[in-house]
């Protein structure tokens, strides 16, 4: 998500907060996720940001409205709306599959967003909680990944009319790491939608050009709520390059 | 662990606390695990228990000493010592393999406990973080489980002299669910040690007989720190039968 934003808007400065002491949000209750999202948003507000992007699909699914209400002078963006729009645009027959965490799927946030945009769409979702651990282990392009993704996708695809879904939303940031495996399992015409990429592009268009041309002095400040070493090593898997330890700071959200 | 204790000591009453809002401890830093273990121990002390069993291998590995010091009038037991003793007893050549979470393996707690008991033992450990998610998904006896366990065990077994380890310690409560798969992958003479079972049996022997014959009015009170529904459904996988919702209570450890 961060990298997609940076590609789309290289002139911006970013404060990146990973609530590593309290992950994974996907297996928490909605009220706990809302509470944690409030803490994180307060931290970012205090850091002086102009806008907040909730890059986590789970937090976007259950906490976006609460955060927008609580911080109503702040632009707060979630990934669900962007993902829903992109899926509808890529689904001529209106058949959209969604994979996400337990909490994202239970919230039906994607389904509601899609139906608002396209009332006749057919949406089916499936929780794939175990892919989160698989991604963090770095096992994303091996036989185990292929079997696990197949085990989740086959029953999901079978819930659609013959022909299967037109598109599939990767409704968890971790799942973009399985895009290649998913591509091998689904027909070539099925669109794979990464809501993080979609949101990054739409934000880059909407953000005013005020920052353009100014080279940021500190492009990204990273903050984590637990051990920095693990944040750095897991972060590297997702960001594609290393996070310098000197740009990382440990913070406490429990007492915010 | 609870069921092993109940089989060994059916007359006792139990307060069972699952810190579900802040799991999994295995991916947290040692200082965070110590902090959380202190909160949990304080809660149990306040509930009036006679003894505390830290059933989590990760918390036993990094927080046992700190909890024993902080609650020094209380008997506090961890699983590591019991597991180490059982492994040594089952290892004629003194070759012990350990599997656990990242934090348990990084702490070298099992290695230190085994070497204290048997200075010439050969101990090698491997973190298998992803088996936690696999167990919680209930995928413990399928091809994915077999492949994942094999992917972890093969390099671990190869670090030993020819003949491999005499015993393997299942150094995470979740891993007992893979005992059958591990049995299929290792020679029949390799002992599989479940520290929770071992500790339960040794505690049953050591606890005085004062409770014997008295039928507990409430055998187990369950407490969880996040949604009770998930605690109940995941708990059922591990306890082997259902947890009645009326015996479950949600508690908050953040403000203890």
mmCIF file with all atom_site columns, C-alpha atoms in Angstrom, chain B residues 123-236:
data_model
loop_
_atom_site.group_PDB
_atom_site.id
_atom_site.type_symbol
_atom_site.label_atom_id
_atom_site.label_alt_id
_atom_site.label_comp_id
_atom_site.label_asym_id
_atom_site.label_entity_id
_atom_site.label_seq_id
_atom_site.pdbx_PDB_ins_code
_atom_site.Cartn_x
_atom_site.Cartn_y
_atom_site.Cartn_z
_atom_site.occupancy
_atom_site.B_iso_or_equiv
_atom_site.pdbx_formal_charge
_atom_site.auth_seq_id
_atom_site.auth_comp_id
_atom_site.auth_asym_id
_atom_site.auth_atom_id
_atom_site.pdbx_PDB_model_num
ATOM 1   C CA . UNK B 1 123 ? 19.539  -29.837 21.190 1.00 0.00 ? 123 UNK B CA 1
ATOM 2   C CA . UNK B 1 124 ? 18.342  -28.167 18.005 1.00 0.00 ? 124 UNK B CA 1
ATOM 3   C CA . UNK B 1 125 ? 15.238  -26.033 17.759 1.00 0.00 ? 125 UNK B CA 1
ATOM 4   C CA . UNK B 1 126 ? 13.173  -24.636 14.924 1.00 0.00 ? 126 UNK B CA 1
ATOM 5   C CA . UNK B 1 127 ? 10.450  -22.018 14.892 1.00 0.00 ? 127 UNK B CA 1
ATOM 6   C CA . UNK B 1 128 ? 7.285   -23.169 13.081 1.00 0.00 ? 128 UNK B CA 1
ATOM 7   C CA . UNK B 1 129 ? 5.112   -20.062 13.470 1.00 0.00 ? 129 UNK B CA 1
ATOM 8   C CA . UNK B 1 130 ? 2.796   -20.931 10.670 1.00 0.00 ? 130 UNK B CA 1
ATOM 9   C CA . UNK B 1 131 ? 1.592   -24.163 12.305 1.00 0.00 ? 131 UNK B CA 1
ATOM 10  C CA . UNK B 1 132 ? -0.293  -22.002 14.822 1.00 0.00 ? 132 UNK B CA 1
ATOM 11  C CA . UNK B 1 133 ? -2.583  -20.624 12.112 1.00 0.00 ? 133 UNK B CA 1
ATOM 12  C CA . UNK B 1 134 ? -2.900  -24.067 10.537 1.00 0.00 ? 134 UNK B CA 1
ATOM 13  C CA . UNK B 1 135 ? -4.070  -25.536 13.873 1.00 0.00 ? 135 UNK B CA 1
ATOM 14  C CA . UNK B 1 136 ? -6.596  -22.751 14.412 1.00 0.00 ? 136 UNK B CA 1
ATOM 15  C CA . UNK B 1 137 ? -7.988  -23.326 10.917 1.00 0.00 ? 137 UNK B CA 1
ATOM 16  C CA . UNK B 1 138 ? -8.474  -26.983 11.899 1.00 0.00 ? 138 UNK B CA 1
ATOM 17  C CA . UNK B 1 139 ? -6.238  -28.145 9.033  1.00 0.00 ? 139 UNK B CA 1
ATOM 18  C CA . UNK B 1 140 ? -4.228  -30.605 11.098 1.00 0.00 ? 140 UNK B CA 1
ATOM 19  C CA . UNK B 1 141 ? -4.633  -33.898 9.284  1.00 0.00 ? 141 UNK B CA 1
ATOM 20  C CA . UNK B 1 142 ? -4.504  -33.096 5.568  1.00 0.00 ? 142 UNK B CA 1
ATOM 21  C CA . UNK B 1 143 ? -1.909  -32.848 2.790  1.00 0.00 ? 143 UNK B CA 1
ATOM 22  C CA . UNK B 1 144 ? -1.252  -29.177 3.596  1.00 0.00 ? 144 UNK B CA 1
ATOM 23  C CA . UNK B 1 145 ? -0.459  -30.058 7.213  1.00 0.00 ? 145 UNK B CA 1
ATOM 24  C CA . UNK B 1 146 ? 1.784   -32.915 6.103  1.00 0.00 ? 146 UNK B CA 1
ATOM 25  C CA . UNK B 1 147 ? 3.696   -30.694 3.665  1.00 0.00 ? 147 UNK B CA 1
ATOM 26  C CA . UNK B 1 148 ? 4.042   -27.813 6.113  1.00 0.00 ? 148 UNK B CA 1
ATOM 27  C CA . UNK B 1 149 ? 5.220   -30.042 8.960  1.00 0.00 ? 149 UNK B CA 1
ATOM 28  C CA . UNK B 1 150 ? 7.636   -31.808 6.603  1.00 0.00 ? 150 UNK B CA 1
ATOM 29  C CA . UNK B 1 151 ? 8.997   -28.432 5.381  1.00 0.00 ? 151 UNK B CA 1
ATOM 30  C CA . UNK B 1 152 ? 9.812   -27.513 8.994  1.00 0.00 ? 152 UNK B CA 1
ATOM 31  C CA . UNK B 1 153 ? 10.985  -30.930 10.232 1.00 0.00 ? 153 UNK B CA 1
ATOM 32  C CA . UNK B 1 154 ? 13.280  -32.070 7.417  1.00 0.00 ? 154 UNK B CA 1
ATOM 33  C CA . UNK B 1 155 ? 15.948  -29.380 7.900  1.00 0.00 ? 155 UNK B CA 1
ATOM 34  C CA . UNK B 1 156 ? 15.619  -29.734 11.678 1.00 0.00 ? 156 UNK B CA 1
ATOM 35  C CA . UNK B 1 157 ? 16.208  -33.503 11.566 1.00 0.00 ? 157 UNK B CA 1
ATOM 36  C CA . UNK B 1 158 ? 19.135  -32.961 9.175  1.00 0.00 ? 158 UNK B CA 1
ATOM 37  C CA . UNK B 1 159 ? 20.962  -30.817 11.752 1.00 0.00 ? 159 UNK B CA 1
ATOM 38  C CA . UNK B 1 160 ? 21.386  -33.938 13.942 1.00 0.00 ? 160 UNK B CA 1
ATOM 39  C CA . UNK B 1 161 ? 23.934  -36.700 13.481 1.00 0.00 ? 161 UNK B CA 1
ATOM 40  C CA . UNK B 1 162 ? 22.706  -39.626 11.309 1.00 0.00 ? 162 UNK B CA 1
ATOM 41  C CA . UNK B 1 163 ? 19.810  -41.329 13.052 1.00 0.00 ? 163 UNK B CA 1
ATOM 42  C CA . UNK B 1 164 ? 18.206  -37.984 13.877 1.00 0.00 ? 164 UNK B CA 1
ATOM 43  C CA . UNK B 1 165 ? 16.807  -36.932 17.233 1.00 0.00 ? 165 UNK B CA 1
ATOM 44  C CA . UNK B 1 166 ? 15.648  -39.379 19.933 1.00 0.00 ? 166 UNK B CA 1
ATOM 45  C CA . UNK B 1 167 ? 12.787  -37.130 20.876 1.00 0.00 ? 167 UNK B CA 1
ATOM 46  C CA . UNK B 1 168 ? 10.940  -34.046 19.696 1.00 0.00 ? 168 UNK B CA 1
ATOM 47  C CA . UNK B 1 169 ? 9.334   -31.538 22.043 1.00 0.00 ? 169 UNK B CA 1
ATOM 48  C CA . UNK B 1 170 ? 6.047   -30.013 20.845 1.00 0.00 ? 170 UNK B CA 1
ATOM 49  C CA . UNK B 1 171 ? 7.004   -26.625 22.280 1.00 0.00 ? 171 UNK B CA 1
ATOM 50  C CA . UNK B 1 172 ? 3.710   -24.833 21.544 1.00 0.00 ? 172 UNK B CA 1
ATOM 51  C CA . UNK B 1 173 ? 0.282   -25.857 22.822 1.00 0.00 ? 173 UNK B CA 1
ATOM 52  C CA . UNK B 1 174 ? -1.079  -25.720 19.275 1.00 0.00 ? 174 UNK B CA 1
ATOM 53  C CA . UNK B 1 175 ? 1.382   -28.314 18.011 1.00 0.00 ? 175 UNK B CA 1
ATOM 54  C CA . UNK B 1 176 ? -0.151  -31.241 19.890 1.00 0.00 ? 176 UNK B CA 1
ATOM 55  C CA . UNK B 1 177 ? -2.768  -31.154 17.138 1.00 0.00 ? 177 UNK B CA 1
ATOM 56  C CA . UNK B 1 178 ? -0.049  -32.265 14.675 1.00 0.00 ? 178 UNK B CA 1
ATOM 57  C CA . UNK B 1 179 ? 1.113   -35.259 16.726 1.00 0.00 ? 179 UNK B CA 1
ATOM 58  C CA . UNK B 1 180 ? -0.345  -37.743 14.227 1.00 0.00 ? 180 UNK B CA 1
ATOM 59  C CA . UNK B 1 181 ? 1.245   -36.018 11.232 1.00 0.00 ? 181 UNK B CA 1
ATOM 60  C CA . UNK B 1 182 ? 4.593   -35.791 13.046 1.00 0.00 ? 182 UNK B CA 1
ATOM 61  C CA . UNK B 1 183 ? 4.307   -39.484 13.930 1.00 0.00 ? 183 UNK B CA 1
ATOM 62  C CA . UNK B 1 184 ? 3.984   -40.318 10.218 1.00 0.00 ? 184 UNK B CA 1
ATOM 63  C CA . UNK B 1 185 ? 7.083   -38.268 9.344  1.00 0.00 ? 185 UNK B CA 1
ATOM 64  C CA . UNK B 1 186 ? 9.489   -39.458 12.053 1.00 0.00 ? 186 UNK B CA 1
ATOM 65  C CA . UNK B 1 187 ? 10.793  -42.971 12.826 1.00 0.00 ? 187 UNK B CA 1
ATOM 66  C CA . UNK B 1 188 ? 8.669   -44.958 15.301 1.00 0.00 ? 188 UNK B CA 1
ATOM 67  C CA . UNK B 1 189 ? 11.449  -44.857 17.920 1.00 0.00 ? 189 UNK B CA 1
ATOM 68  C CA . UNK B 1 190 ? 11.466  -41.031 18.082 1.00 0.00 ? 190 UNK B CA 1
ATOM 69  C CA . UNK B 1 191 ? 9.535   -40.002 21.190 1.00 0.00 ? 191 UNK B CA 1
ATOM 70  C CA . UNK B 1 192 ? 7.007   -37.181 20.822 1.00 0.00 ? 192 UNK B CA 1
ATOM 71  C CA . UNK B 1 193 ? 6.915   -35.087 23.985 1.00 0.00 ? 193 UNK B CA 1
ATOM 72  C CA . UNK B 1 194 ? 3.939   -32.886 24.841 1.00 0.00 ? 194 UNK B CA 1
ATOM 73  C CA . UNK B 1 195 ? 5.095   -30.699 27.758 1.00 0.00 ? 195 UNK B CA 1
ATOM 74  C CA . UNK B 1 196 ? 1.515   -29.853 28.740 1.00 0.00 ? 196 UNK B CA 1
ATOM 75  C CA . UNK B 1 197 ? 0.651   -33.509 29.351 1.00 0.00 ? 197 UNK B CA 1
ATOM 76  C CA . UNK B 1 198 ? 3.897   -34.071 31.188 1.00 0.00 ? 198 UNK B CA 1
ATOM 77  C CA . UNK B 1 199 ? 3.368   -31.076 33.463 1.00 0.00 ? 199 UNK B CA 1
ATOM 78  C CA . UNK B 1 200 ? -0.237  -32.071 34.156 1.00 0.00 ? 200 UNK B CA 1
ATOM 79  C CA . UNK B 1 201 ? 0.849   -35.502 35.333 1.00 0.00 ? 201 UNK B CA 1
ATOM 80  C CA . UNK B 1 202 ? 3.687   -34.207 37.488 1.00 0.00 ? 202 UNK B CA 1
ATOM 81  C CA . UNK B 1 203 ? 1.432   -31.581 39.075 1.00 0.00 ? 203 UNK B CA 1
ATOM 82  C CA . UNK B 1 204 ? -1.278  -34.141 39.788 1.00 0.00 ? 204 UNK B CA 1
ATOM 83  C CA . UNK B 1 205 ? 1.292   -36.140 41.763 1.00 0.00 ? 205 UNK B CA 1
ATOM 84  C CA . UNK B 1 206 ? 2.657   -33.123 43.621 1.00 0.00 ? 206 UNK B CA 1
ATOM 85  C CA . UNK B 1 207 ? -0.606  -31.372 44.538 1.00 0.00 ? 207 UNK B CA 1
ATOM 86  C CA . UNK B 1 208 ? -1.766  -32.438 47.982 1.00 0.00 ? 208 UNK B CA 1
ATOM 87  C CA . UNK B 1 209 ? -4.832  -34.640 48.184 1.00 0.00 ? 209 UNK B CA 1
ATOM 88  C CA . UNK B 1 210 ? -6.941  -32.027 49.989 1.00 0.00 ? 210 UNK B CA 1
ATOM 89  C CA . UNK B 1 211 ? -9.427  -31.662 47.159 1.00 0.00 ? 211 UNK B CA 1
ATOM 90  C CA . UNK B 1 212 ? -9.854  -35.375 46.503 1.00 0.00 ? 212 UNK B CA 1
ATOM 91  C CA . UNK B 1 213 ? -13.377 -36.637 46.785 1.00 0.00 ? 213 UNK B CA 1
ATOM 92  C CA . UNK B 1 214 ? -14.901 -33.182 46.695 1.00 0.00 ? 214 UNK B CA 1
ATOM 93  C CA . UNK B 1 215 ? -16.925 -32.668 43.564 1.00 0.00 ? 215 UNK B CA 1
ATOM 94  C CA . UNK B 1 216 ? -16.260 -29.190 42.194 1.00 0.00 ? 216 UNK B CA 1
ATOM 95  C CA . UNK B 1 217 ? -19.399 -27.096 41.833 1.00 0.00 ? 217 UNK B CA 1
ATOM 96  C CA . UNK B 1 218 ? -17.981 -25.190 38.846 1.00 0.00 ? 218 UNK B CA 1
ATOM 97  C CA . UNK B 1 219 ? -15.176 -27.331 37.379 1.00 0.00 ? 219 UNK B CA 1
ATOM 98  C CA . UNK B 1 220 ? -13.956 -24.625 34.984 1.00 0.00 ? 220 UNK B CA 1
ATOM 99  C CA . UNK B 1 221 ? -14.627 -20.904 34.741 1.00 0.00 ? 221 UNK B CA 1
ATOM 100 C CA . UNK B 1 222 ? -13.452 -19.582 31.389 1.00 0.00 ? 222 UNK B CA 1
ATOM 101 C CA . UNK B 1 223 ? -12.335 -15.986 30.835 1.00 0.00 ? 223 UNK B CA 1
ATOM 102 C CA . UNK B 1 224 ? -11.349 -14.370 27.528 1.00 0.00 ? 224 UNK B CA 1
ATOM 103 C CA . UNK B 1 225 ? -10.170 -10.872 26.659 1.00 0.00 ? 225 UNK B CA 1
ATOM 104 C CA . UNK B 1 226 ? -11.896 -10.616 23.273 1.00 0.00 ? 226 UNK B CA 1
ATOM 105 C CA . UNK B 1 227 ? -15.034 -11.935 21.573 1.00 0.00 ? 227 UNK B CA 1
ATOM 106 C CA . UNK B 1 228 ? -16.377 -14.967 23.412 1.00 0.00 ? 228 UNK B CA 1
ATOM 107 C CA . UNK B 1 229 ? -17.748 -16.569 20.274 1.00 0.00 ? 229 UNK B CA 1
ATOM 108 C CA . UNK B 1 230 ? -14.313 -17.015 18.719 1.00 0.00 ? 230 UNK B CA 1
ATOM 109 C CA . UNK B 1 231 ? -12.846 -18.238 22.011 1.00 0.00 ? 231 UNK B CA 1
ATOM 110 C CA . UNK B 1 232 ? -15.605 -20.807 22.185 1.00 0.00 ? 232 UNK B CA 1
ATOM 111 C CA . UNK B 1 233 ? -15.203 -22.064 18.609 1.00 0.00 ? 233 UNK B CA 1
ATOM 112 C CA . UNK B 1 234 ? -11.379 -22.199 18.588 1.00 0.00 ? 234 UNK B CA 1
ATOM 113 C CA . UNK B 1 235 ? -11.376 -23.544 22.154 1.00 0.00 ? 235 UNK B CA 1
ATOM 114 C CA . UNK B 1 236 ? -13.570 -26.416 21.044 1.00 0.00 ? 236 UNK B CA 1
#
